[in-house]
Amino acid sequence: MRKYFFTSLMMFCGLFLNAQNIYNGQTIEQNRKYWADNRQNYLIFQGDGNLVFYNRAGKPLWESKTANRGTRAVFQDDGNLVVYTNRNAVAFTSNTNGKNANRLAIQDDGNLVIYNNSNPVWASQDGKVSNNNGNRWGFRGGSINPGYEFRRNNKVYSPNRNYYLVFQNDGNLVLSRNNGQAIWSSATDNRGSRAEFQTDGNLVVYDSYNKAIWGANSNNRGATRLEVQDDGNLVIYQNSSPIWSSGTQR
């Protein structure tokens, strides 16, 4: 009886300690919740085939957008997070193969991050990569989900890293080439206090009185993402249909 108790206790503790990190070669079990240490966020590969990162209240913070397509999710030996279809086609990939990634962290701060040891190589919150101790810096991403609030001077790069979007210290939201040359801005310098891609799909810059001083007027049009594209264009999409752009494609 005593041996059985300690064996069961070790199995339970093993499941709890492994909850925050998923390691190379690990298949993500369907309908199992992988909790952050503080139990405020969890990752789940749902029965509908969608890989979703939720907060405790049930609000989705990130998703693979593979509903009704995904049948298997795995953090592969090569460091790539992949969702496959029933025909073994790739429905989603983090594109982190070849970067020596060795763990997927479900973090207390509401970020899902793939690391090469202590170095982040992918994050669910593009431009807000964190190592869980408060250090944040710009990150390659390209796609921003509704509800994203910009942090000053954090650069959100296009996938090819030739362009980035940044909310500058002077209050201006700027799209630039990687050499710092601006190609578009909200023209809110010395006025802007915060910038947000809101849950209603609108990209907005507010002043210190919480008054909107620039907006894309894309609210309530079903926007699903804001893309910093490889062609130098900043685009708000409703699924695959553009509803606003900066008109800066090169």
mmCIF file of C-alpha atoms in Angstrom:
data_model
loop_
_atom_site.group_PDB
_atom_site.id
_atom_site.type_symbol
_atom_site.label_atom_id
_atom_site.label_comp_id
_atom_site.label_asym_id
_atom_site.label_seq_id
_atom_site.Cartn_x
_atom_site.Cartn_y
_atom_site.Cartn_z
ATOM 1 C CA MET A 1 0.000 0.000 0.000
ATOM 2 C CA ARG A 2 2.796 2.402 0.961
ATOM 3 C CA LYS A 3 4.677 1.563 -2.253
ATOM 4 C CA TYR A 4 1.536 2.147 -4.305
ATOM 5 C CA PHE A 5 0.973 5.519 -2.614
ATOM 6 C CA PHE A 6 4.481 6.784 -3.366
ATOM 7 C CA THR A 7 4.327 5.477 -6.947
ATOM 8 C CA SER A 8 1.049 7.319 -7.523
ATOM 9 C CA LEU A 9 2.451 10.452 -5.874
ATOM 10 C CA MET A 10 5.511 10.432 -8.137
ATOM 11 C CA MET A 11 3.327 10.005 -11.231
ATOM 12 C CA PHE A 12 1.133 12.938 -10.151
ATOM 13 C CA CYS A 13 4.129 15.178 -9.416
ATOM 14 C CA GLY A 14 5.682 14.250 -12.741
ATOM 15 C CA LEU A 15 2.559 15.348 -14.587
ATOM 16 C CA PHE A 16 2.454 18.625 -12.647
ATOM 17 C CA LEU A 17 6.116 19.476 -13.107
ATOM 18 C CA ASN A 18 5.953 18.759 -16.831
ATOM 19 C CA ALA A 19 2.911 20.969 -17.317
ATOM 20 C CA GLN A 20 4.801 24.212 -17.981
ATOM 21 C CA ASN A 21 7.184 22.840 -20.637
ATOM 22 C CA ILE A 22 6.703 20.569 -23.624
ATOM 23 C CA TYR A 23 9.924 19.046 -24.928
ATOM 24 C CA ASN A 24 11.243 17.767 -28.271
ATOM 25 C CA GLY A 25 9.495 14.712 -29.643
ATOM 26 C CA GLN A 26 6.449 15.158 -27.417
ATOM 27 C CA THR A 27 2.989 14.690 -28.907
ATOM 28 C CA ILE A 28 0.397 17.092 -27.509
ATOM 29 C CA GLU A 29 -2.449 14.950 -26.237
ATOM 30 C CA GLN A 30 -5.889 15.813 -27.537
ATOM 31 C CA ASN A 31 -8.198 17.502 -25.002
ATOM 32 C CA ARG A 32 -5.522 17.612 -22.287
ATOM 33 C CA LYS A 33 -4.912 21.012 -20.687
ATOM 34 C CA TYR A 34 -1.203 21.902 -20.341
ATOM 35 C CA TRP A 35 -1.218 24.517 -17.572
ATOM 36 C CA ALA A 36 1.245 27.283 -16.772
ATOM 37 C CA ASP A 37 2.774 27.032 -13.306
ATOM 38 C CA ASN A 38 0.473 29.716 -11.911
ATOM 39 C CA ARG A 39 -2.588 27.909 -13.352
ATOM 40 C CA GLN A 40 -3.729 31.082 -15.147
ATOM 41 C CA ASN A 41 -3.141 29.914 -18.752
ATOM 42 C CA TYR A 42 -3.262 26.609 -20.570
ATOM 43 C CA LEU A 43 -2.596 25.067 -23.968
ATOM 44 C CA ILE A 44 -4.996 22.496 -25.379
ATOM 45 C CA PHE A 45 -5.239 20.539 -28.627
ATOM 46 C CA GLN A 46 -9.006 20.502 -28.930
ATOM 47 C CA GLY A 47 -11.213 17.755 -30.253
ATOM 48 C CA ASP A 48 -12.005 19.934 -33.268
ATOM 49 C CA GLY A 49 -8.328 19.917 -34.299
ATOM 50 C CA ASN A 50 -7.499 23.450 -33.187
ATOM 51 C CA LEU A 51 -4.464 24.088 -30.954
ATOM 52 C CA VAL A 52 -5.486 26.930 -28.621
ATOM 53 C CA PHE A 53 -3.816 28.864 -25.799
ATOM 54 C CA TYR A 54 -6.405 30.113 -23.261
ATOM 55 C CA ASN A 55 -6.369 32.132 -20.094
ATOM 56 C CA ARG A 56 -8.153 30.746 -17.050
ATOM 57 C CA ALA A 57 -11.328 32.695 -17.890
ATOM 58 C CA GLY A 58 -11.556 30.823 -21.196
ATOM 59 C CA LYS A 59 -10.454 33.695 -23.429
ATOM 60 C CA PRO A 60 -8.286 32.479 -26.338
ATOM 61 C CA LEU A 61 -4.889 34.210 -26.382
ATOM 62 C CA TRP A 62 -3.615 32.415 -29.496
ATOM 63 C CA GLU A 63 -4.721 29.651 -31.854
ATOM 64 C CA SER A 64 -3.271 27.632 -34.717
ATOM 65 C CA LYS A 65 -6.465 28.206 -36.777
ATOM 66 C CA THR A 66 -6.650 24.500 -37.648
ATOM 67 C CA ALA A 67 -10.232 23.780 -36.530
ATOM 68 C CA ASN A 68 -11.825 20.945 -38.519
ATOM 69 C CA ARG A 69 -8.451 20.184 -40.128
ATOM 70 C CA GLY A 70 -5.974 19.208 -37.431
ATOM 71 C CA THR A 71 -5.732 15.601 -36.269
ATOM 72 C CA ARG A 72 -2.318 15.538 -34.593
ATOM 73 C CA ALA A 73 -0.135 18.130 -32.822
ATOM 74 C CA VAL A 74 3.509 17.554 -31.968
ATOM 75 C CA PHE A 75 6.549 19.496 -30.793
ATOM 76 C CA GLN A 76 8.960 17.641 -33.031
ATOM 77 C CA ASP A 77 12.523 16.454 -32.479
ATOM 78 C CA ASP A 78 13.657 19.201 -34.885
ATOM 79 C CA GLY A 79 12.130 21.915 -32.640
ATOM 80 C CA ASN A 80 9.151 22.612 -34.881
ATOM 81 C CA LEU A 81 5.621 22.882 -33.482
ATOM 82 C CA VAL A 82 3.329 21.337 -36.092
ATOM 83 C CA VAL A 83 -0.359 20.489 -36.478
ATOM 84 C CA TYR A 84 -1.044 17.817 -39.101
ATOM 85 C CA THR A 85 -4.174 16.854 -41.040
ATOM 86 C CA ASN A 86 -5.466 13.291 -41.361
ATOM 87 C CA ARG A 87 -3.443 12.970 -44.580
ATOM 88 C CA ASN A 88 -0.271 14.019 -42.773
ATOM 89 C CA ALA A 89 -0.246 17.429 -44.488
ATOM 90 C CA VAL A 90 0.924 20.424 -42.448
ATOM 91 C CA ALA A 91 -1.989 22.571 -41.267
ATOM 92 C CA PHE A 92 0.147 24.789 -39.012
ATOM 93 C CA THR A 93 3.866 25.180 -38.346
ATOM 94 C CA SER A 94 5.899 27.497 -36.133
ATOM 95 C CA ASN A 95 8.765 27.298 -38.675
ATOM 96 C CA THR A 96 11.286 26.762 -35.879
ATOM 97 C CA ASN A 97 13.023 23.701 -37.317
ATOM 98 C CA GLY A 98 16.772 24.176 -37.712
ATOM 99 C CA LYS A 99 16.917 26.661 -34.807
ATOM 100 C CA ASN A 100 17.926 24.124 -32.133
ATOM 101 C CA ALA A 101 14.686 24.718 -30.259
ATOM 102 C CA ASN A 102 14.323 22.343 -27.330
ATOM 103 C CA ARG A 103 11.241 23.366 -25.370
ATOM 104 C CA LEU A 104 7.811 24.919 -25.699
ATOM 105 C CA ALA A 105 6.992 26.968 -22.591
ATOM 106 C CA ILE A 106 3.459 27.660 -21.358
ATOM 107 C CA GLN A 107 4.288 30.810 -19.420
ATOM 108 C CA ASP A 108 2.767 32.523 -16.415
ATOM 109 C CA ASP A 109 2.727 35.858 -18.307
ATOM 110 C CA GLY A 110 0.248 34.616 -20.924
ATOM 111 C CA ASN A 111 2.826 33.973 -23.618
ATOM 112 C CA LEU A 112 3.520 30.701 -25.408
ATOM 113 C CA VAL A 113 7.219 30.622 -26.332
ATOM 114 C CA ILE A 114 9.571 28.214 -28.108
ATOM 115 C CA TYR A 115 13.136 28.369 -26.792
ATOM 116 C CA ASN A 116 16.603 27.343 -27.826
ATOM 117 C CA ASN A 117 17.825 26.890 -24.232
ATOM 118 C CA SER A 118 17.186 30.410 -22.846
ATOM 119 C CA ASN A 119 16.877 32.112 -26.252
ATOM 120 C CA PRO A 120 13.339 32.596 -27.678
ATOM 121 C CA VAL A 121 12.865 31.680 -31.355
ATOM 122 C CA TRP A 122 9.051 31.943 -31.616
ATOM 123 C CA ALA A 123 6.225 33.375 -29.506
ATOM 124 C CA SER A 124 2.443 33.473 -29.630
ATOM 125 C CA GLN A 125 2.523 37.179 -28.758
ATOM 126 C CA ASP A 126 4.578 38.585 -31.625
ATOM 127 C CA GLY A 127 6.749 41.480 -30.505
ATOM 128 C CA LYS A 128 6.208 40.593 -26.843
ATOM 129 C CA VAL A 129 8.622 37.735 -26.267
ATOM 130 C CA SER A 130 9.393 37.257 -22.612
ATOM 131 C CA ASN A 131 11.679 34.949 -20.687
ATOM 132 C CA ASN A 132 9.275 35.127 -17.711
ATOM 133 C CA ASN A 133 11.433 37.575 -15.746
ATOM 134 C CA GLY A 134 10.181 40.764 -17.368
ATOM 135 C CA ASN A 135 12.781 41.182 -20.115
ATOM 136 C CA ARG A 136 11.076 41.947 -23.427
ATOM 137 C CA TRP A 137 12.403 42.761 -26.845
ATOM 138 C CA GLY A 138 11.408 42.903 -30.489
ATOM 139 C CA PHE A 139 10.664 39.598 -32.185
ATOM 140 C CA ARG A 140 10.210 38.227 -35.645
ATOM 141 C CA GLY A 141 6.545 37.519 -36.206
ATOM 142 C CA GLY A 142 4.529 39.304 -38.863
ATOM 143 C CA SER A 143 1.018 38.406 -37.669
ATOM 144 C CA ILE A 144 -0.780 40.193 -34.823
ATOM 145 C CA ASN A 145 -4.076 38.983 -33.361
ATOM 146 C CA PRO A 146 -6.925 41.273 -32.230
ATOM 147 C CA GLY A 147 -6.495 42.450 -28.641
ATOM 148 C CA TYR A 148 -2.783 43.163 -29.051
ATOM 149 C CA GLU A 149 -1.475 46.261 -27.258
ATOM 150 C CA PHE A 150 1.839 47.608 -28.548
ATOM 151 C CA ARG A 151 4.719 48.172 -26.165
ATOM 152 C CA ARG A 152 6.922 51.133 -26.975
ATOM 153 C CA ASN A 153 9.895 50.367 -29.183
ATOM 154 C CA ASN A 154 9.031 46.645 -29.535
ATOM 155 C CA LYS A 155 9.481 45.806 -33.210
ATOM 156 C CA VAL A 156 7.156 43.350 -34.936
ATOM 157 C CA TYR A 157 9.061 42.097 -37.983
ATOM 158 C CA SER A 158 7.835 40.699 -41.264
ATOM 159 C CA PRO A 159 8.753 37.002 -41.649
ATOM 160 C CA ASN A 160 11.678 37.925 -43.944
ATOM 161 C CA ARG A 161 12.812 40.590 -41.431
ATOM 162 C CA ASN A 162 12.986 43.259 -44.138
ATOM 163 C CA TYR A 163 10.266 45.396 -42.501
ATOM 164 C CA TYR A 164 9.010 46.074 -39.008
ATOM 165 C CA LEU A 165 6.167 47.870 -37.251
ATOM 166 C CA VAL A 166 6.956 49.771 -34.056
ATOM 167 C CA PHE A 167 5.157 52.113 -31.665
ATOM 168 C CA GLN A 168 7.937 54.595 -31.005
ATOM 169 C CA ASN A 169 8.756 56.447 -27.811
ATOM 170 C CA ASP A 170 7.538 59.648 -29.450
ATOM 171 C CA GLY A 171 4.009 58.187 -29.812
ATOM 172 C CA ASN A 172 4.168 57.489 -33.549
ATOM 173 C CA LEU A 173 3.199 54.090 -34.985
ATOM 174 C CA VAL A 174 5.695 53.507 -37.799
ATOM 175 C CA LEU A 175 6.305 50.900 -40.494
ATOM 176 C CA SER A 176 9.976 50.872 -41.509
ATOM 177 C CA ARG A 177 12.524 49.046 -43.562
ATOM 178 C CA ASN A 178 15.020 47.061 -41.499
ATOM 179 C CA ASN A 179 17.538 49.902 -42.021
ATOM 180 C CA GLY A 180 15.216 52.257 -40.091
ATOM 181 C CA GLN A 181 13.790 54.079 -43.125
ATOM 182 C CA ALA A 182 10.121 54.841 -42.438
ATOM 183 C CA ILE A 183 7.660 53.999 -45.241
ATOM 184 C CA TRP A 184 4.392 54.647 -43.356
ATOM 185 C CA SER A 185 3.269 56.174 -40.073
ATOM 186 C CA SER A 186 0.160 57.175 -38.142
ATOM 187 C CA ALA A 187 1.561 60.742 -37.938
ATOM 188 C CA THR A 188 0.910 60.817 -34.194
ATOM 189 C CA ASP A 189 4.411 61.758 -33.040
ATOM 190 C CA ASN A 190 4.454 63.795 -29.829
ATOM 191 C CA ARG A 191 0.753 63.014 -29.339
ATOM 192 C CA GLY A 192 0.314 59.259 -29.134
ATOM 193 C CA SER A 193 0.202 57.591 -25.721
ATOM 194 C CA ARG A 194 -0.700 54.005 -26.655
ATOM 195 C CA ALA A 195 -1.477 51.908 -29.717
ATOM 196 C CA GLU A 196 -3.655 48.829 -29.947
ATOM 197 C CA PHE A 197 -5.016 46.364 -32.491
ATOM 198 C CA GLN A 198 -8.320 46.109 -30.687
ATOM 199 C CA THR A 199 -10.600 43.128 -30.217
ATOM 200 C CA ASP A 200 -13.096 44.845 -32.543
ATOM 201 C CA GLY A 201 -10.478 44.702 -35.327
ATOM 202 C CA ASN A 202 -9.546 48.368 -35.335
ATOM 203 C CA LEU A 203 -5.936 49.572 -35.270
ATOM 204 C CA VAL A 204 -5.953 52.712 -33.107
ATOM 205 C CA VAL A 205 -3.551 55.216 -31.552
ATOM 206 C CA TYR A 206 -4.769 57.038 -28.427
ATOM 207 C CA ASP A 207 -3.510 60.161 -26.722
ATOM 208 C CA SER A 208 -2.925 60.568 -22.974
ATOM 209 C CA TYR A 209 -6.609 61.506 -22.503
ATOM 210 C CA ASN A 210 -7.648 58.163 -24.036
ATOM 211 C CA LYS A 211 -8.956 59.943 -27.124
ATOM 212 C CA ALA A 212 -8.426 58.188 -30.459
ATOM 213 C CA ILE A 213 -6.179 60.377 -32.608
ATOM 214 C CA TRP A 214 -5.681 57.903 -35.456
ATOM 215 C CA GLY A 215 -7.550 54.785 -36.541
ATOM 216 C CA ALA A 216 -7.755 52.391 -39.470
ATOM 217 C CA ASN A 217 -11.578 52.405 -39.300
ATOM 218 C CA SER A 218 -11.575 48.636 -39.520
ATOM 219 C CA ASN A 219 -13.724 48.042 -36.444
ATOM 220 C CA ASN A 220 -16.662 45.616 -36.593
ATOM 221 C CA ARG A 221 -15.687 44.260 -39.998
ATOM 222 C CA GLY A 222 -14.639 40.835 -38.821
ATOM 223 C CA ALA A 223 -10.878 41.478 -38.764
ATOM 224 C CA THR A 224 -8.904 38.393 -37.767
ATOM 225 C CA ARG A 225 -5.295 39.584 -37.976
ATOM 226 C CA LEU A 226 -2.873 42.428 -38.750
ATOM 227 C CA GLU A 227 0.025 41.398 -41.005
ATOM 228 C CA VAL A 228 3.458 42.980 -41.430
ATOM 229 C CA GLN A 229 4.099 41.455 -44.839
ATOM 230 C CA ASP A 230 7.266 40.503 -46.670
ATOM 231 C CA ASP A 231 6.312 42.943 -49.477
ATOM 232 C CA GLY A 232 6.391 45.930 -47.104
ATOM 233 C CA ASN A 233 2.625 46.259 -46.812
ATOM 234 C CA LEU A 234 0.772 46.499 -43.507
ATOM 235 C CA VAL A 235 -2.604 44.777 -43.945
ATOM 236 C CA ILE A 236 -5.651 44.034 -41.793
ATOM 237 C CA TYR A 237 -7.401 40.850 -42.916
ATOM 238 C CA GLN A 238 -10.779 39.271 -42.403
ATOM 239 C CA ASN A 239 -9.593 35.688 -42.898
ATOM 240 C CA SER A 240 -8.037 35.900 -46.399
ATOM 241 C CA SER A 241 -9.745 39.164 -47.449
ATOM 242 C CA PRO A 242 -7.919 42.487 -46.896
ATOM 243 C CA ILE A 243 -10.071 45.217 -45.329
ATOM 244 C CA TRP A 244 -7.364 47.875 -44.778
ATOM 245 C CA SER A 245 -3.756 48.398 -45.830
ATOM 246 C CA SER A 246 -1.003 50.973 -45.574
ATOM 247 C CA GLY A 247 -0.571 50.779 -49.368
ATOM 248 C CA THR A 248 3.187 50.434 -49.077
ATOM 249 C CA GLN A 249 3.764 47.167 -50.931
ATOM 250 C CA ARG A 250 7.088 47.168 -52.758
#
